């Protein structure tokens, strides 16, 4: 299961409380203390290519799209 799909699954099971209970018992992801999966991109939710510098908490792709609006300037 991917890191972003766990909450989507909960939305689908909202109207089926018994199945939701069973899902949470058997399939809920482990709560982690450290490692790659505790850092998520604020915009897209991926765990890959994270930039934590300056408190950005964005992945490299979202940073590239939003860098100008955040006030970063590209020098050649
Ligand atoms: Zn992202």
Coordinates of N, CA, C and O and ligand atoms in Angstrom, one line a residue:
X1 N 0.8 -1.2 0.0 CA 0.0 0.0 0.0 C 0.9 1.2 0.0 O 1.8 1.3 0.7
X2 N 0.5 2.2 -0.8 CA 1.3 3.4 -0.9 C 1.0 4.3 0.3 O 0.0 4.1 1.0
X3 N 1.9 5.3 0.6 CA 1.8 6.1 1.8 C 0.6 7.0 1.8 O 0.0 7.3 2.8
X4 N 0.1 7.4 0.6 CA -1.0 8.4 0.5 C -2.3 7.7 0.5 O -3.3 8.4 0.6
X5 N -2.4 6.4 0.2 CA -3.7 5.8 0.0 C -4.5 5.4 1.3 O -5.6 5.0 1.2
X6 N -3.8 5.4 2.4 CA -4.5 4.9 3.6 C -5.7 5.7 4.0 O -6.7 5.1 4.3
X7 N -5.6 7.0 3.9 CA -6.8 7.8 4.3 C -7.9 7.8 3.2 O -9.0 7.9 3.5
X8 N -7.5 7.5 1.9 CA -8.5 7.4 0.9 C -9.3 6.2 1.1 O -10.5 6.2 1.0
X9 N -8.7 5.1 1.6 CA -9.4 3.9 1.9 C -10.4 4.1 3.1 O -11.5 3.6 3.0
X10 N -10.0 4.9 4.0 CA -10.9 5.2 5.2 C -12.1 5.9 4.7 O -13.2 5.7 5.2
X11 N -12.0 6.8 3.7 CA -13.1 7.5 3.2 C -14.1 6.6 2.5 O -15.3 6.8 2.6
X12 N -13.6 5.6 1.8 CA -14.4 4.7 1.1 C -15.2 3.8 2.1 O -16.3 3.4 1.8
X13 N -14.6 3.5 3.3 CA -15.2 2.6 4.2 C -16.1 3.3 5.3 O -16.5 2.7 6.2
X14 N -16.3 4.7 5.1 CA -17.0 5.4 6.1 C -18.4 4.9 6.3 O -18.9 4.9 7.4
X15 N -19.1 4.4 5.3 CA -20.4 4.0 5.4 C -20.5 2.5 5.8 O -21.6 1.9 5.8
X16 N -19.4 1.8 6.0 CA -19.4 0.4 6.3 C -18.6 0.2 7.6 O -17.4 -0.1 7.6
X17 N -19.2 0.5 8.8 CA -18.5 0.6 10.0 C -17.8 -0.7 10.4 O -16.8 -0.7 11.0
X18 N -18.5 -1.9 10.2 CA -17.9 -3.1 10.6 C -16.7 -3.4 9.8 O -15.6 -3.9 10.3
X19 N -16.7 -3.2 8.4 CA -15.6 -3.4 7.6 C -14.4 -2.4 7.9 O -13.3 -2.8 7.9
X20 N -14.8 -1.2 8.3 CA -13.8 -0.2 8.7 C -13.1 -0.7 10.0 O -11.8 -0.6 10.0
X21 N -13.8 -1.2 10.9 CA -13.2 -1.7 12.2 C -12.2 -2.8 11.8 O -11.1 -2.9 12.3
X22 N -12.6 -3.7 11.0 CA -11.8 -4.9 10.6 C -10.5 -4.4 9.8 O -9.4 -4.8 10.0
X23 N -10.8 -3.3 8.9 CA -9.6 -2.8 8.2 C -8.6 -2.2 9.1 O -7.4 -2.4 8.9
X24 N -9.1 -1.4 10.1 CA -8.1 -0.7 11.0 C -7.4 -1.8 11.9 O -6.2 -1.6 12.2
X25 N -8.0 -2.9 12.2 CA -7.4 -3.9 13.0 C -6.3 -4.6 12.2 O -5.2 -4.8 12.7
X26 N -6.5 -4.9 10.9 CA -5.6 -5.7 10.2 C -4.7 -4.9 9.2 O -3.6 -5.4 8.9
X27 N -5.1 -3.8 8.7 CA -4.4 -3.1 7.6 C -3.9 -1.7 7.9 O -3.3 -1.1 7.0
X28 N -4.1 -1.2 9.1 CA -3.6 0.2 9.3 C -2.1 0.2 9.3 O -1.5 -0.7 9.9
X29 N -1.5 1.2 8.7 CA 0.0 1.2 8.7 C 0.6 1.5 10.1 O -0.1 2.1 10.9
X30 N 1.8 0.9 10.3 CA 2.5 1.1 11.5 C 2.8 2.5 11.8 O 3.2 3.2 10.9
X31 N 2.6 3.0 13.0 CA 3.0 4.3 13.4 C 4.5 4.3 13.6 O 5.0 3.6 14.5
X32 N 5.2 5.0 12.8 CA 6.7 5.0 12.8 C 7.3 6.2 13.6 O 6.8 7.3 13.6
X33 N 8.4 5.9 14.2 CA 9.1 6.9 15.0 C 10.2 7.6 14.2 O 10.4 8.8 14.3
X34 N 10.8 6.9 13.3 CA 11.9 7.5 12.4 C 11.9 6.8 11.1 O 11.2 5.8 10.9
X35 N 12.7 7.3 10.2 CA 12.8 6.7 8.8 C 12.2 7.5 7.8 O 11.7 8.7 8.0
X36 N 12.1 7.0 6.6 CA 11.7 7.8 5.4 C 10.2 8.2 5.5 O 9.8 9.3 5.0
X37 N 9.4 7.3 6.0 CA 7.9 7.5 5.9 C 7.3 8.5 6.9 O 6.1 8.8 6.8
X38 N 8.1 9.1 7.7 CA 7.5 10.1 8.6 C 7.5 11.5 8.0 O 6.8 12.4 8.4
X39 N 8.3 11.7 6.9 CA 8.4 13.0 6.2 C 7.5 12.9 4.9 O 7.7 12.0 4.1
X40 N 6.5 13.8 4.8 CA 5.7 13.8 3.7 C 5.7 15.2 3.1 O 5.8 16.2 3.8
X41 N 5.5 15.3 1.8 CA 5.4 16.6 1.1 C 4.0 17.2 1.5 O 3.0 16.5 1.5
X42 N 4.0 18.5 1.8 CA 2.8 19.2 2.2 C 1.8 19.2 1.1 O 0.6 19.3 1.4
X43 N 2.2 19.2 -0.1 CA 1.3 19.4 -1.2 C 0.9 18.1 -1.9 O -0.3 17.9 -2.1
X44 N 1.8 17.2 -2.2 CA 1.4 16.0 -2.9 C 1.4 14.8 -2.0 O 0.9 13.7 -2.4
X45 N 2.1 14.8 -0.9 CA 2.1 13.7 0.0 C 3.1 12.6 -0.2 O 3.2 11.6 0.5
X46 N 4.0 12.8 -1.2 CA 5.0 11.8 -1.4 C 6.1 11.8 -0.4 O 6.3 12.8 0.3
X47 N 6.9 10.7 -0.3 CA 8.0 10.7 0.7 C 9.3 10.8 0.0 O 10.4 10.8 0.6
X48 N 9.3 10.8 -1.3 CA 10.6 10.8 -2.1 C 11.0 12.2 -2.5 O 10.2 13.1 -2.8
X49 N 12.3 12.4 -2.5 CA 12.9 13.7 -2.9 C 12.5 14.9 -2.0 O 12.2 16.0 -2.4
X50 N 12.5 14.6 -0.7 CA 12.0 15.7 0.3 C 13.1 16.7 0.5 O 14.3 16.5 0.6
X51 N 12.6 18.0 0.6 CA 13.5 19.1 0.9 C 13.0 19.7 2.3 O 11.9 20.2 2.3
X52 N 13.8 19.5 3.3 CA 13.4 19.9 4.7 C 14.1 21.2 5.0 O 13.7 21.9 6.0
X53 N 15.1 21.6 4.2 CA 15.9 22.8 4.5 C 15.0 24.0 4.5 O 14.0 24.1 3.8
X54 N 15.2 25.0 5.4 CA 14.5 26.2 5.6 C 13.0 25.9 6.0 O 12.1 26.8 5.9
X55 N 12.7 24.7 6.5 CA 11.4 24.3 6.9 C 10.4 24.2 5.8 O 9.2 24.5 6.0
X56 N 10.9 23.9 4.6 CA 10.0 23.8 3.4 C 9.1 22.7 3.5 O 7.9 22.8 3.3
X57 N 9.6 21.5 3.8 CA 8.8 20.2 3.8 C 8.1 20.0 2.5 O 6.9 19.7 2.5
X58 N 8.8 20.2 1.4 CA 8.2 19.9 0.1 C 9.1 18.9 -0.6 O 10.2 18.8 -0.3
X59 N 8.5 18.2 -1.6 CA 9.3 17.4 -2.4 C 9.9 18.2 -3.5 O 9.5 19.4 -3.7
X60 N 11.0 17.7 -4.2 CA 11.7 18.5 -5.2 C 10.8 18.9 -6.3 O 11.0 20.0 -6.9
X61 N 9.8 18.1 -6.7 CA 8.9 18.5 -7.8 C 8.0 19.7 -7.4 O 7.8 20.6 -8.2
X62 N 7.4 19.6 -6.2 CA 6.5 20.7 -5.8 C 7.3 22.0 -5.5 O 6.8 23.1 -5.8
X63 N 8.6 21.8 -5.1 CA 9.4 22.9 -4.8 C 9.7 23.6 -6.2 O 9.7 24.9 -6.3
X64 N 10.0 22.9 -7.2 CA 10.3 23.4 -8.5 C 9.1 24.2 -9.1 O 9.3 25.3 -9.7
X65 N 7.9 23.7 -8.8 CA 6.7 24.4 -9.3 C 6.4 25.7 -8.6 O 5.9 26.6 -9.1
X66 N 6.7 25.7 -7.2 CA 6.3 26.8 -6.4 C 7.4 27.7 -5.9 O 7.2 28.6 -5.1
X67 N 8.6 27.4 -6.4 CA 9.8 28.2 -5.9 C 9.7 29.7 -6.1 O 10.0 30.5 -5.2
X68 N 9.2 30.1 -7.2 CA 9.1 31.5 -7.5 C 8.1 32.2 -6.5 O 8.4 33.3 -6.0
X69 N 7.0 31.6 -6.3 CA 6.0 32.2 -5.4 C 6.4 32.2 -3.9 O 6.0 33.0 -3.1
X70 N 7.4 31.3 -3.6 CA 7.9 31.2 -2.2 C 9.0 32.3 -2.1 O 9.5 32.5 -0.9
X71 N 9.5 32.9 -3.1 CA 10.5 33.9 -3.0 C 11.9 33.5 -3.4 O 12.8 34.3 -3.2
X72 N 12.0 32.3 -3.9 CA 13.3 31.9 -4.4 C 13.7 32.4 -5.8 O 12.8 32.6 -6.6
X73 N 14.9 32.7 -6.0 CA 15.4 33.3 -7.2 C 16.4 32.4 -7.9 O 17.2 31.8 -7.2
X74 N 16.3 32.2 -9.2 CA 17.2 31.3 -9.9 C 18.3 32.1 -10.5 O 18.1 33.0 -11.3
X75 N 19.5 31.7 -10.1 CA 20.7 32.3 -10.6 C 21.4 31.4 -11.6 O 21.4 30.2 -11.4
X76 N 21.8 31.9 -12.7 CA 22.4 31.1 -13.8 C 23.9 31.1 -13.7 O 24.5 31.9 -13.1
Ligands
LIG1 ZN1 5.2 17.3 -3.5

